[in-house]
mmCIF file of C-alpha atoms in Angstrom:
data_model
loop_
_atom_site.group_PDB
_atom_site.id
_atom_site.type_symbol
_atom_site.label_atom_id
_atom_site.label_comp_id
_atom_site.label_asym_id
_atom_site.label_seq_id
_atom_site.Cartn_x
_atom_site.Cartn_y
_atom_site.Cartn_z
ATOM 1 C CA UNK A 656 10.451 23.771 -12.059
ATOM 2 C CA UNK A 657 13.368 25.651 -10.526
ATOM 3 C CA UNK A 658 16.960 24.486 -10.685
ATOM 4 C CA UNK A 659 17.046 23.989 -6.910
ATOM 5 C CA UNK A 660 14.089 21.641 -6.957
ATOM 6 C CA UNK A 661 14.927 19.527 -9.997
ATOM 7 C CA UNK A 662 18.035 17.721 -8.618
ATOM 8 C CA UNK A 663 16.344 16.606 -5.395
ATOM 9 C CA UNK A 664 13.340 15.282 -7.300
ATOM 10 C CA UNK A 665 15.131 13.489 -10.134
ATOM 11 C CA UNK A 666 18.271 12.401 -8.284
ATOM 12 C CA UNK A 667 17.032 8.812 -7.686
ATOM 13 C CA UNK A 668 16.761 8.271 -11.462
ATOM 14 C CA UNK A 669 20.534 8.612 -11.760
ATOM 15 C CA UNK A 670 20.693 5.088 -10.332
ATOM 16 C CA UNK A 671 20.303 2.605 -13.216
ATOM 17 C CA UNK A 672 18.329 0.026 -11.251
ATOM 18 C CA UNK A 673 15.891 2.685 -10.046
ATOM 19 C CA UNK A 674 15.164 3.616 -13.659
ATOM 20 C CA UNK A 675 13.833 0.075 -14.149
ATOM 21 C CA UNK A 676 12.251 -0.476 -10.721
ATOM 22 C CA UNK A 677 10.198 2.719 -10.791
ATOM 23 C CA UNK A 678 8.291 1.962 -14.052
ATOM 24 C CA UNK A 679 7.922 -1.703 -13.048
ATOM 25 C CA UNK A 680 6.365 -0.666 -9.736
ATOM 26 C CA UNK A 681 4.264 1.927 -11.566
ATOM 27 C CA UNK A 682 2.722 -0.590 -13.979
ATOM 28 C CA UNK A 683 2.115 -3.069 -11.154
ATOM 29 C CA UNK A 684 0.390 -0.415 -9.067
ATOM 30 C CA UNK A 685 -1.757 0.617 -12.043
ATOM 31 C CA UNK A 686 -2.874 -2.983 -12.471
ATOM 32 C CA UNK A 687 -3.578 -3.328 -8.732
ATOM 33 C CA UNK A 688 -5.782 -0.252 -8.661
ATOM 34 C CA UNK A 689 -7.754 -1.101 -11.788
ATOM 35 C CA UNK A 690 -8.369 -4.611 -10.459
ATOM 36 C CA UNK A 691 -9.490 -3.342 -7.064
ATOM 37 C CA UNK A 692 -11.956 -0.850 -8.510
ATOM 38 C CA UNK A 693 -13.352 -3.148 -11.211
ATOM 39 C CA UNK A 694 -13.789 -6.192 -8.979
ATOM 40 C CA UNK A 695 -15.317 -4.110 -6.176
ATOM 41 C CA UNK A 696 -17.917 -2.650 -8.527
ATOM 42 C CA UNK A 697 -18.558 -6.072 -10.091
ATOM 43 C CA UNK A 698 -19.270 -7.695 -6.708
ATOM 44 C CA UNK A 699 -21.448 -4.810 -5.510
ATOM 45 C CA UNK A 700 -23.535 -4.819 -8.706
ATOM 46 C CA UNK A 701 -23.816 -8.612 -8.965
ATOM 47 C CA UNK A 702 -24.663 -9.248 -5.302
ATOM 48 C CA UNK A 703 -25.949 -5.895 -4.003
ATOM 49 C CA UNK A 704 -24.297 -6.621 -0.639
ATOM 50 C CA UNK A 705 -22.018 -4.174 1.177
ATOM 51 C CA UNK A 706 -20.953 -7.020 3.464
ATOM 52 C CA UNK A 707 -19.714 -9.085 0.499
ATOM 53 C CA UNK A 708 -17.963 -5.972 -0.785
ATOM 54 C CA UNK A 709 -16.047 -5.711 2.489
ATOM 55 C CA UNK A 710 -15.340 -9.453 2.379
ATOM 56 C CA UNK A 711 -13.861 -9.061 -1.114
ATOM 57 C CA UNK A 712 -11.693 -6.157 0.022
ATOM 58 C CA UNK A 713 -10.585 -8.156 3.061
ATOM 59 C CA UNK A 714 -9.601 -11.183 0.990
ATOM 60 C CA UNK A 715 -7.066 -9.031 -0.853
ATOM 61 C CA UNK A 716 -5.086 -8.801 2.384
ATOM 62 C CA UNK A 717 -5.187 -12.352 3.725
ATOM 63 C CA UNK A 718 -1.469 -12.661 2.953
ATOM 64 C CA UNK A 719 -0.467 -9.918 5.367
ATOM 65 C CA UNK A 720 0.015 -12.521 8.100
ATOM 66 C CA UNK A 721 2.635 -14.330 5.989
ATOM 67 C CA UNK A 722 4.314 -11.152 4.721
ATOM 68 C CA UNK A 723 7.316 -11.639 7.053
ATOM 69 C CA UNK A 724 7.899 -14.998 5.339
ATOM 70 C CA UNK A 725 8.096 -13.266 1.954
ATOM 71 C CA UNK A 726 10.463 -10.722 3.482
ATOM 72 C CA UNK A 727 12.673 -13.514 4.815
ATOM 73 C CA UNK A 728 12.704 -15.262 1.425
ATOM 74 C CA UNK A 729 13.598 -11.962 -0.243
ATOM 75 C CA UNK A 730 16.489 -11.472 2.190
ATOM 76 C CA UNK A 731 17.834 -14.884 1.122
ATOM 77 C CA UNK A 732 17.205 -15.181 -2.619
ATOM 78 C CA UNK A 733 17.219 -11.461 -3.410
ATOM 79 C CA UNK A 734 14.339 -8.976 -3.459
ATOM 80 C CA UNK A 735 14.608 -8.471 -7.215
ATOM 81 C CA UNK A 736 14.169 -12.168 -8.021
ATOM 82 C CA UNK A 737 11.272 -12.483 -5.597
ATOM 83 C CA UNK A 738 9.458 -9.540 -7.213
ATOM 84 C CA UNK A 739 9.847 -11.096 -10.647
ATOM 85 C CA UNK A 740 8.221 -14.322 -9.444
ATOM 86 C CA UNK A 741 5.415 -12.460 -7.685
ATOM 87 C CA UNK A 742 4.559 -10.394 -10.750
ATOM 88 C CA UNK A 743 4.520 -13.453 -12.981
ATOM 89 C CA UNK A 744 2.052 -14.977 -10.509
ATOM 90 C CA UNK A 745 -0.196 -11.895 -10.822
ATOM 91 C CA UNK A 746 -0.094 -12.339 -14.581
ATOM 92 C CA UNK A 747 -1.245 -15.949 -14.381
ATOM 93 C CA UNK A 748 -4.083 -15.255 -11.933
ATOM 94 C CA UNK A 749 -5.411 -12.214 -13.797
ATOM 95 C CA UNK A 750 -5.279 -14.233 -17.028
ATOM 96 C CA UNK A 751 -7.736 -16.697 -15.490
ATOM 97 C CA UNK A 752 -10.231 -13.912 -14.735
ATOM 98 C CA UNK A 753 -9.713 -12.496 -18.233
ATOM 99 C CA UNK A 754 -10.512 -15.811 -19.921
ATOM 100 C CA UNK A 755 -13.536 -16.489 -17.708
ATOM 101 C CA UNK A 756 -14.911 -12.991 -18.285
ATOM 102 C CA UNK A 757 -14.429 -13.087 -22.053
ATOM 103 C CA UNK A 758 -16.142 -16.490 -22.281
ATOM 104 C CA UNK A 759 -19.046 -15.468 -20.018
ATOM 105 C CA UNK A 760 -18.212 -17.888 -17.200
ATOM 106 C CA UNK A 761 -17.118 -15.408 -14.534
ATOM 107 C CA UNK A 762 -19.099 -15.554 -11.267
ATOM 108 C CA UNK A 763 -18.790 -13.767 -7.896
ATOM 109 C CA UNK A 764 -17.663 -17.038 -6.298
ATOM 110 C CA UNK A 765 -14.880 -17.457 -8.856
ATOM 111 C CA UNK A 766 -13.768 -13.887 -8.252
ATOM 112 C CA UNK A 767 -13.670 -14.500 -4.492
ATOM 113 C CA UNK A 768 -11.524 -17.627 -4.924
ATOM 114 C CA UNK A 769 -9.000 -15.999 -7.252
ATOM 115 C CA UNK A 770 -8.814 -12.860 -5.110
ATOM 116 C CA UNK A 771 -8.082 -15.060 -2.083
ATOM 117 C CA UNK A 772 -5.137 -16.672 -3.900
ATOM 118 C CA UNK A 773 -3.881 -13.297 -5.102
ATOM 119 C CA UNK A 774 -4.337 -11.931 -1.597
ATOM 120 C CA UNK A 775 -1.785 -14.412 -0.284
ATOM 121 C CA UNK A 776 0.916 -12.790 -2.437
ATOM 122 C CA UNK A 777 -0.036 -9.220 -3.203
ATOM 123 C CA UNK A 778 0.195 -7.623 0.286
ATOM 124 C CA UNK A 779 3.916 -8.428 0.348
ATOM 125 C CA UNK A 780 4.622 -6.540 -2.892
ATOM 126 C CA UNK A 781 4.980 -3.111 -1.298
ATOM 127 C CA UNK A 782 7.253 -4.418 1.432
ATOM 128 C CA UNK A 783 9.544 -6.288 -0.951
ATOM 129 C CA UNK A 784 9.777 -3.343 -3.355
ATOM 130 C CA UNK A 785 10.596 -1.093 -0.391
ATOM 131 C CA UNK A 786 13.393 -3.433 0.713
ATOM 132 C CA UNK A 787 14.760 -3.542 -2.857
ATOM 133 C CA UNK A 788 14.649 0.252 -2.983
ATOM 134 C CA UNK A 789 16.726 0.461 0.199
ATOM 135 C CA UNK A 790 19.213 -2.015 -1.349
ATOM 136 C CA UNK A 791 19.835 0.068 -4.464
ATOM 137 C CA UNK A 792 19.684 3.652 -3.110
ATOM 138 C CA UNK A 793 22.376 5.528 -1.138
ATOM 139 C CA UNK A 794 21.144 6.356 2.414
ATOM 140 C CA UNK A 795 21.243 10.117 1.807
ATOM 141 C CA UNK A 796 18.764 9.754 -1.067
ATOM 142 C CA UNK A 797 16.371 7.390 0.695
ATOM 143 C CA UNK A 798 13.702 9.943 1.709
ATOM 144 C CA UNK A 799 13.520 11.395 -1.796
ATOM 145 C CA UNK A 800 13.558 7.953 -3.403
ATOM 146 C CA UNK A 801 10.750 6.641 -1.188
ATOM 147 C CA UNK A 802 8.699 9.769 -1.864
ATOM 148 C CA UNK A 803 9.172 9.478 -5.629
ATOM 149 C CA UNK A 804 8.486 5.740 -5.452
ATOM 150 C CA UNK A 805 5.273 6.503 -3.628
ATOM 151 C CA UNK A 806 4.082 8.385 -6.713
ATOM 152 C CA UNK A 807 3.731 5.010 -8.450
ATOM 153 C CA UNK A 808 0.880 4.135 -6.092
ATOM 154 C CA UNK A 809 -0.642 7.608 -6.110
ATOM 155 C CA UNK A 810 -0.644 8.025 -9.876
ATOM 156 C CA UNK A 811 -1.936 4.466 -10.165
ATOM 157 C CA UNK A 812 -4.978 5.334 -8.104
ATOM 158 C CA UNK A 813 -5.691 8.261 -10.409
ATOM 159 C CA UNK A 814 -5.208 6.262 -13.606
ATOM 160 C CA UNK A 815 -6.985 3.215 -12.202
ATOM 161 C CA UNK A 816 -9.929 5.229 -10.939
ATOM 162 C CA UNK A 817 -10.486 7.177 -14.144
ATOM 163 C CA UNK A 818 -9.535 4.733 -16.879
ATOM 164 C CA UNK A 819 -10.671 1.604 -15.036
ATOM 165 C CA UNK A 820 -14.149 2.933 -14.388
ATOM 166 C CA UNK A 821 -14.497 4.254 -17.918
ATOM 167 C CA UNK A 822 -13.260 1.074 -19.586
ATOM 168 C CA UNK A 823 -15.465 -1.076 -17.369
ATOM 169 C CA UNK A 824 -18.531 0.949 -18.295
ATOM 170 C CA UNK A 825 -17.678 0.999 -22.012
ATOM 171 C CA UNK A 826 -16.111 -2.410 -22.694
ATOM 172 C CA UNK A 827 -16.933 -4.698 -19.797
ATOM 173 C CA UNK A 828 -14.732 -6.554 -17.345
ATOM 174 C CA UNK A 829 -13.211 -8.974 -19.867
ATOM 175 C CA UNK A 830 -11.484 -6.362 -22.009
ATOM 176 C CA UNK A 831 -10.368 -4.429 -18.936
ATOM 177 C CA UNK A 832 -8.544 -7.565 -17.843
ATOM 178 C CA UNK A 833 -6.768 -7.791 -21.196
ATOM 179 C CA UNK A 834 -5.136 -4.472 -20.299
ATOM 180 C CA UNK A 835 -4.406 -5.657 -16.742
ATOM 181 C CA UNK A 836 -2.593 -8.763 -17.984
ATOM 182 C CA UNK A 837 -0.484 -6.643 -20.335
ATOM 183 C CA UNK A 838 0.486 -4.337 -17.457
ATOM 184 C CA UNK A 839 1.647 -7.257 -15.321
ATOM 185 C CA UNK A 840 3.689 -8.764 -18.161
ATOM 186 C CA UNK A 841 5.432 -5.443 -18.845
ATOM 187 C CA UNK A 842 6.140 -4.979 -15.114
ATOM 188 C CA UNK A 843 7.761 -8.418 -14.852
ATOM 189 C CA UNK A 844 9.938 -7.774 -17.910
ATOM 190 C CA UNK A 845 11.131 -4.433 -16.535
ATOM 191 C CA UNK A 846 12.003 -6.056 -13.208
ATOM 192 C CA UNK A 847 14.081 -8.652 -15.083
ATOM 193 C CA UNK A 848 16.145 -5.763 -16.496
ATOM 194 C CA UNK A 849 17.413 -4.843 -13.003
ATOM 195 C CA UNK A 850 20.913 -5.884 -12.088
ATOM 196 C CA UNK A 851 20.956 -7.923 -8.903
ATOM 197 C CA UNK A 852 22.034 -5.554 -6.088
ATOM 198 C CA UNK A 853 25.223 -6.454 -4.235
ATOM 199 C CA UNK A 854 24.479 -8.279 -0.997
ATOM 200 C CA UNK A 855 25.851 -6.294 1.928
ATOM 201 C CA UNK A 856 25.761 -9.348 4.144
ATOM 202 C CA UNK A 857 25.821 -12.763 2.535
ATOM 203 C CA UNK A 858 23.328 -15.175 3.954
ATOM 204 C CA UNK A 859 23.103 -18.883 3.423
ATOM 205 C CA UNK A 860 20.717 -20.433 0.979
ATOM 206 C CA UNK A 861 17.368 -21.714 2.113
ATOM 207 C CA UNK A 862 18.112 -24.707 4.374
ATOM 208 C CA UNK A 863 17.423 -28.127 2.917
ATOM 209 C CA UNK A 864 18.352 -30.429 5.815
ATOM 210 C CA UNK A 865 16.399 -31.790 8.768
ATOM 211 C CA UNK A 866 16.732 -28.466 10.564
ATOM 212 C CA UNK A 867 15.089 -26.508 7.734
ATOM 213 C CA UNK A 868 11.871 -25.695 9.556
ATOM 214 C CA UNK A 869 13.612 -24.621 12.763
ATOM 215 C CA UNK A 870 16.027 -22.445 10.761
ATOM 216 C CA UNK A 871 13.185 -20.755 8.897
ATOM 217 C CA UNK A 872 11.197 -20.205 12.088
ATOM 218 C CA UNK A 873 14.298 -18.833 13.769
ATOM 219 C CA UNK A 874 14.938 -16.371 10.929
ATOM 220 C CA UNK A 875 11.302 -15.295 10.970
ATOM 221 C CA UNK A 876 11.359 -14.772 14.731
ATOM 222 C CA UNK A 877 14.578 -12.788 14.419
ATOM 223 C CA UNK A 878 12.967 -10.403 11.944
ATOM 224 C CA UNK A 879 9.843 -9.880 14.049
ATOM 225 C CA UNK A 880 11.796 -9.306 17.273
ATOM 226 C CA UNK A 881 14.181 -6.943 15.502
ATOM 227 C CA UNK A 882 11.351 -4.922 13.934
ATOM 228 C CA UNK A 883 9.840 -4.456 17.387
ATOM 229 C CA UNK A 884 13.158 -3.624 19.078
ATOM 230 C CA UNK A 885 13.523 0.084 18.421
ATOM 231 C CA UNK A 886 11.089 2.640 19.918
ATOM 232 C CA UNK A 887 10.920 4.520 16.629
ATOM 233 C CA UNK A 888 10.135 1.351 14.706
ATOM 234 C CA UNK A 889 7.523 0.281 17.284
ATOM 235 C CA UNK A 890 5.758 3.620 16.985
ATOM 236 C CA UNK A 891 5.817 3.489 13.166
ATOM 237 C CA UNK A 892 4.376 -0.042 13.181
ATOM 238 C CA UNK A 893 1.639 0.968 15.644
ATOM 239 C CA UNK A 894 0.650 3.930 13.465
ATOM 240 C CA UNK A 895 0.585 1.706 10.377
ATOM 241 C CA UNK A 896 -1.686 -0.811 12.110
ATOM 242 C CA UNK A 897 -3.951 1.936 13.425
ATOM 243 C CA UNK A 898 -4.296 3.557 9.988
ATOM 244 C CA UNK A 899 -5.184 0.253 8.355
ATOM 245 C CA UNK A 900 -7.699 -0.566 11.058
ATOM 246 C CA UNK A 901 -9.567 2.737 11.238
ATOM 247 C CA UNK A 902 -8.606 5.047 8.327
ATOM 248 C CA UNK A 903 -8.071 3.102 5.117
ATOM 249 C CA UNK A 904 -11.411 1.213 5.286
ATOM 250 C CA UNK A 905 -13.282 4.495 4.757
ATOM 251 C CA UNK A 906 -11.435 5.427 1.551
ATOM 252 C CA UNK A 907 -10.416 2.054 0.135
ATOM 253 C CA UNK A 908 -12.719 -0.961 0.352
ATOM 254 C CA UNK A 909 -15.873 1.015 1.126
ATOM 255 C CA UNK A 910 -15.550 3.528 -1.703
ATOM 256 C CA UNK A 911 -17.884 1.646 -4.115
ATOM 257 C CA UNK A 912 -20.545 1.662 -1.386
ATOM 258 C CA UNK A 913 -19.978 5.362 -0.686
ATOM 259 C CA UNK A 914 -20.303 6.178 -4.398
ATOM 260 C CA UNK A 915 -23.478 4.179 -4.975
ATOM 261 C CA UNK A 916 -25.398 4.497 -1.699
ATOM 262 C CA UNK A 917 -24.196 7.805 -0.237
ATOM 263 C CA UNK A 918 -23.664 9.936 -3.355
ATOM 264 C CA UNK A 919 -25.977 7.916 -5.640
ATOM 265 C CA UNK A 920 -23.538 7.863 -8.553
ATOM 266 C CA UNK A 921 -22.212 5.244 -10.993
ATOM 267 C CA UNK A 922 -18.783 3.884 -11.994
ATOM 268 C CA UNK A 923 -17.733 7.285 -13.295
ATOM 269 C CA UNK A 924 -18.557 8.961 -9.986
ATOM 270 C CA UNK A 925 -16.675 6.225 -8.170
ATOM 271 C CA UNK A 926 -13.697 6.980 -10.386
ATOM 272 C CA UNK A 927 -13.846 10.687 -9.535
ATOM 273 C CA UNK A 928 -13.965 10.011 -5.788
ATOM 274 C CA UNK A 929 -11.097 7.541 -5.880
ATOM 275 C CA UNK A 930 -9.059 9.811 -8.141
ATOM 276 C CA UNK A 931 -9.542 12.774 -5.780
ATOM 277 C CA UNK A 932 -8.001 10.868 -2.897
ATOM 278 C CA UNK A 933 -5.176 9.754 -5.173
ATOM 279 C CA UNK A 934 -4.503 13.295 -6.416
ATOM 280 C CA UNK A 935 -4.036 14.409 -2.809
ATOM 281 C CA UNK A 936 -1.750 11.452 -2.191
ATOM 282 C CA UNK A 937 0.324 12.370 -5.227
ATOM 283 C CA UNK A 938 0.608 15.986 -4.059
ATOM 284 C CA UNK A 939 1.835 14.769 -0.664
ATOM 285 C CA UNK A 940 4.414 12.444 -2.224
ATOM 286 C CA UNK A 941 5.778 15.082 -4.589
ATOM 287 C CA UNK A 942 5.924 17.648 -1.788
ATOM 288 C CA UNK A 943 8.079 15.385 0.370
ATOM 289 C CA UNK A 944 10.308 14.532 -2.591
ATOM 290 C CA UNK A 945 11.253 18.205 -3.095
ATOM 291 C CA UNK A 946 11.340 19.398 0.521
ATOM 292 C CA UNK A 947 14.475 18.677 2.526
ATOM 293 C CA UNK A 948 15.174 18.761 6.243
ATOM 294 C CA UNK A 949 11.771 17.444 7.363
ATOM 295 C CA UNK A 950 11.566 16.084 10.908
ATOM 296 C CA UNK A 951 10.096 12.744 9.892
ATOM 297 C CA UNK A 952 8.814 11.553 13.283
ATOM 298 C CA UNK A 953 7.075 14.866 13.975
ATOM 299 C CA UNK A 954 5.561 14.706 10.513
ATOM 300 C CA UNK A 955 4.231 11.226 11.328
ATOM 301 C CA UNK A 956 2.276 12.558 14.312
ATOM 302 C CA UNK A 957 0.941 15.745 12.703
ATOM 303 C CA UNK A 958 -0.008 14.179 9.357
ATOM 304 C CA UNK A 959 -1.798 11.222 10.955
ATOM 305 C CA UNK A 960 -3.942 13.432 13.184
ATOM 306 C CA UNK A 961 -4.742 15.688 10.197
ATOM 307 C CA UNK A 962 -5.716 12.568 8.207
ATOM 308 C CA UNK A 963 -8.290 11.538 10.789
ATOM 309 C CA UNK A 964 -9.598 15.099 11.142
ATOM 310 C CA UNK A 965 -10.319 15.225 7.397
ATOM 311 C CA UNK A 966 -12.031 11.819 7.518
ATOM 312 C CA UNK A 967 -14.263 13.136 10.287
ATOM 313 C CA UNK A 968 -15.382 15.879 7.900
ATOM 314 C CA UNK A 969 -15.675 13.591 4.874
ATOM 315 C CA UNK A 970 -18.179 11.174 6.431
ATOM 316 C CA UNK A 971 -20.643 14.053 6.987
ATOM 317 C CA UNK A 972 -20.476 15.470 3.442
ATOM 318 C CA UNK A 973 -23.246 14.714 0.932
ATOM 319 C CA UNK A 974 -22.188 16.887 -2.027
ATOM 320 C CA UNK A 975 -19.846 15.359 -4.603
ATOM 321 C CA UNK A 976 -17.639 18.421 -5.368
ATOM 322 C CA UNK A 977 -17.123 19.156 -1.670
ATOM 323 C CA UNK A 978 -16.416 15.490 -0.967
ATOM 324 C CA UNK A 979 -13.815 15.407 -3.751
ATOM 325 C CA UNK A 980 -12.061 18.480 -2.337
ATOM 326 C CA UNK A 981 -12.067 16.916 1.120
ATOM 327 C CA UNK A 982 -10.614 13.695 -0.272
ATOM 328 C CA UNK A 983 -7.749 15.622 -1.877
ATOM 329 C CA UNK A 984 -6.783 17.036 1.539
ATOM 330 C CA UNK A 985 -7.243 13.609 3.114
ATOM 331 C CA UNK A 986 -4.930 12.083 0.518
ATOM 332 C CA UNK A 987 -2.198 14.657 1.203
ATOM 333 C CA UNK A 988 -2.198 13.869 4.927
ATOM 334 C CA UNK A 989 -2.352 10.117 4.308
ATOM 335 C CA UNK A 990 0.619 10.172 1.952
ATOM 336 C CA UNK A 991 2.818 12.153 4.322
ATOM 337 C CA UNK A 992 1.891 9.893 7.233
ATOM 338 C CA UNK A 993 2.670 6.624 5.443
ATOM 339 C CA UNK A 994 5.887 7.926 3.844
ATOM 340 C CA UNK A 995 7.083 9.064 7.268
ATOM 341 C CA UNK A 996 6.395 5.601 8.738
ATOM 342 C CA UNK A 997 8.268 3.897 5.872
ATOM 343 C CA UNK A 998 11.290 6.196 6.178
ATOM 344 C CA UNK A 999 11.556 5.583 9.929
ATOM 345 C CA UNK A 1000 11.550 1.820 9.370
ATOM 346 C CA UNK A 1001 13.997 1.842 6.444
ATOM 347 C CA UNK A 1002 16.490 4.135 8.170
ATOM 348 C CA UNK A 1003 16.472 2.092 11.368
ATOM 349 C CA UNK A 1004 16.652 -1.375 9.762
ATOM 350 C CA UNK A 1005 19.927 -3.198 9.137
ATOM 351 C CA UNK A 1006 20.546 -4.073 5.491
ATOM 352 C CA UNK A 1007 20.334 -7.854 5.924
ATOM 353 C CA UNK A 1008 17.025 -7.618 7.790
ATOM 354 C CA UNK A 1009 15.199 -5.027 5.687
ATOM 355 C CA UNK A 1010 13.043 -7.601 3.931
ATOM 356 C CA UNK A 1011 11.842 -9.044 7.206
ATOM 357 C CA UNK A 1012 11.248 -5.605 8.722
ATOM 358 C CA UNK A 1013 9.132 -4.583 5.747
ATOM 359 C CA UNK A 1014 7.417 -7.959 5.955
ATOM 360 C CA UNK A 1015 6.370 -7.108 9.508
ATOM 361 C CA UNK A 1016 5.255 -3.704 8.203
ATOM 362 C CA UNK A 1017 3.048 -5.453 5.661
ATOM 363 C CA UNK A 1018 1.766 -7.832 8.337
ATOM 364 C CA UNK A 1019 0.174 -4.961 10.254
ATOM 365 C CA UNK A 1020 -1.958 -4.282 7.162
ATOM 366 C CA UNK A 1021 -4.083 -7.090 8.569
ATOM 367 C CA UNK A 1022 -5.791 -4.326 10.474
ATOM 368 C CA UNK A 1023 -7.460 -3.364 7.170
ATOM 369 C CA UNK A 1024 -9.559 -6.533 6.674
ATOM 370 C CA UNK A 1025 -10.515 -6.413 10.354
ATOM 371 C CA UNK A 1026 -11.576 -2.788 10.019
ATOM 372 C CA UNK A 1027 -13.424 -3.465 6.768
ATOM 373 C CA UNK A 1028 -15.425 -6.395 8.122
ATOM 374 C CA UNK A 1029 -16.305 -4.484 11.278
ATOM 375 C CA UNK A 1030 -17.337 -1.444 9.217
ATOM 376 C CA UNK A 1031 -19.538 -3.571 6.961
ATOM 377 C CA UNK A 1032 -21.429 -4.861 9.979
ATOM 378 C CA UNK A 1033 -21.608 -1.483 11.726
ATOM 379 C CA UNK A 1034 -22.931 0.320 8.652
ATOM 380 C CA UNK A 1035 -25.908 -2.054 8.534
ATOM 381 C CA UNK A 1036 -26.656 -1.216 12.177
ATOM 382 C CA UNK A 1037 -25.783 2.465 12.761
ATOM 383 C CA UNK A 1038 -25.171 3.829 9.242
ATOM 384 C CA UNK A 1039 -22.157 5.137 7.358
ATOM 385 C CA UNK A 1040 -21.797 8.534 9.072
ATOM 386 C CA UNK A 1041 -21.848 7.121 12.585
ATOM 387 C CA UNK A 1042 -19.424 4.341 11.634
ATOM 388 C CA UNK A 1043 -17.041 6.775 9.970
ATOM 389 C CA UNK A 1044 -17.166 9.179 12.914
ATOM 390 C CA UNK A 1045 -16.482 6.344 15.336
ATOM 391 C CA UNK A 1046 -13.464 5.245 13.317
ATOM 392 C CA UNK A 1047 -12.059 8.764 12.948
ATOM 393 C CA UNK A 1048 -12.459 9.749 16.613
ATOM 394 C CA UNK A 1049 -10.968 6.435 17.748
ATOM 395 C CA UNK A 1050 -8.035 7.017 15.409
ATOM 396 C CA UNK A 1051 -7.325 10.503 16.771
ATOM 397 C CA UNK A 1052 -7.391 9.282 20.372
ATOM 398 C CA UNK A 1053 -5.173 6.294 19.617
ATOM 399 C CA UNK A 1054 -2.686 8.454 17.697
ATOM 400 C CA UNK A 1055 -2.446 10.846 20.634
ATOM 401 C CA UNK A 1056 -1.792 7.867 22.915
ATOM 402 C CA UNK A 1057 1.027 6.667 20.627
ATOM 403 C CA UNK A 1058 2.548 10.159 20.516
ATOM 404 C CA UNK A 1059 2.481 10.416 24.308
ATOM 405 C CA UNK A 1060 3.785 6.874 24.871
ATOM 406 C CA UNK A 1061 6.821 7.390 22.616
ATOM 407 C CA UNK A 1062 7.125 11.159 22.963
ATOM 408 C CA UNK A 1063 10.848 11.032 23.751
ATOM 409 C CA UNK A 1064 11.520 9.123 20.537
ATOM 410 C CA UNK A 1065 9.177 11.008 18.203
ATOM 411 C CA UNK A 1066 9.054 14.684 19.155
ATOM 412 C CA UNK A 1067 12.485 16.023 20.284
ATOM 413 C CA UNK A 1068 14.576 17.434 17.435
ATOM 414 C CA UNK A 1069 17.583 15.405 18.570
ATOM 415 C CA UNK A 1070 15.677 12.091 18.472
ATOM 416 C CA UNK A 1071 17.175 9.609 15.932
ATOM 417 C CA UNK A 1072 13.816 9.352 14.134
ATOM 418 C CA UNK A 1073 13.932 13.107 13.496
ATOM 419 C CA UNK A 1074 17.495 13.107 12.145
ATOM 420 C CA UNK A 1075 17.799 14.911 8.811
#
């Protein structure tokens, strides 16, 4: 690595708190990905139903509608403390699955119930960690820090896809969950090592009087209205909702079905497919962490359209090596698109409202369970290729509409969202 590249890539690690947050987020993301892959394969094998597979994937995101509440709580009690509590909750819930699996009492219904509870908390994790990142990083390092932070998710998908599938096939779900519990415990301990960031604007504690509910509702409304106030933020939120509705279902929740029914492979093949997408994502994240002067809003438009174009190709492929190569390219475009959306939101948000803004960002993930459930039904009727093509073409058209609607805020070089 050249001397000109190294500082821009490693600069965020000069911040002490980042040196603890990054590995904590990394271990949490690893655990998330292993859980998602293992439970998806477990439900598909035990029930044989693609519809139940999409239901399981959807349940993981039921908490997106309450994500702004988590953001508001984080703004008040501190994003670091909230993340500690959330990761201890993951530990407790995954411990229940571990015990049930090791004792032979695990059932699909039990998995669905626990995933529903986890799904109330987990969707807010990315938003809260993003708000904490903005608290601890200088503004001039935010793009690089977000890009490097994104590698925690991308590398997690690689590790989760390869090791999770292999361990599941060799040891069974119970012993895989022993490792998952250990990851969550380590992540919580690392988060406890962070110093509490200084509060730029001091807010009052959570209200405890007769006006508590109205105060909380007022704060929540303030965050939602604020997140929708700026044209750049509105466009970023629309793209995030669109991607979750029509792009992520094809490469996230449906991947076990694609592996088994389209490519006729097992857990190992599923791991290869998931890892290919993650490798592309990692390449995209690293690229943005070392490249400076990118026009972020323009990148949002171009990368999102490229993402859908690659999905349109992927749904027609029936050869594993070609599909894996296509998924790498898809992952690159996806990573650049989602990083661009996050940077636009973080740069535009005021410090005391970042948690709520990222909570609204997580709320639009609710498009994913809607898209998954619709895809599960459509696949039974018109097949995977037709469903995937419909999603990809709809995504391209909608993205073009967003780009045209907010052209003045997204395309000109002098637009605030394109500021370097």
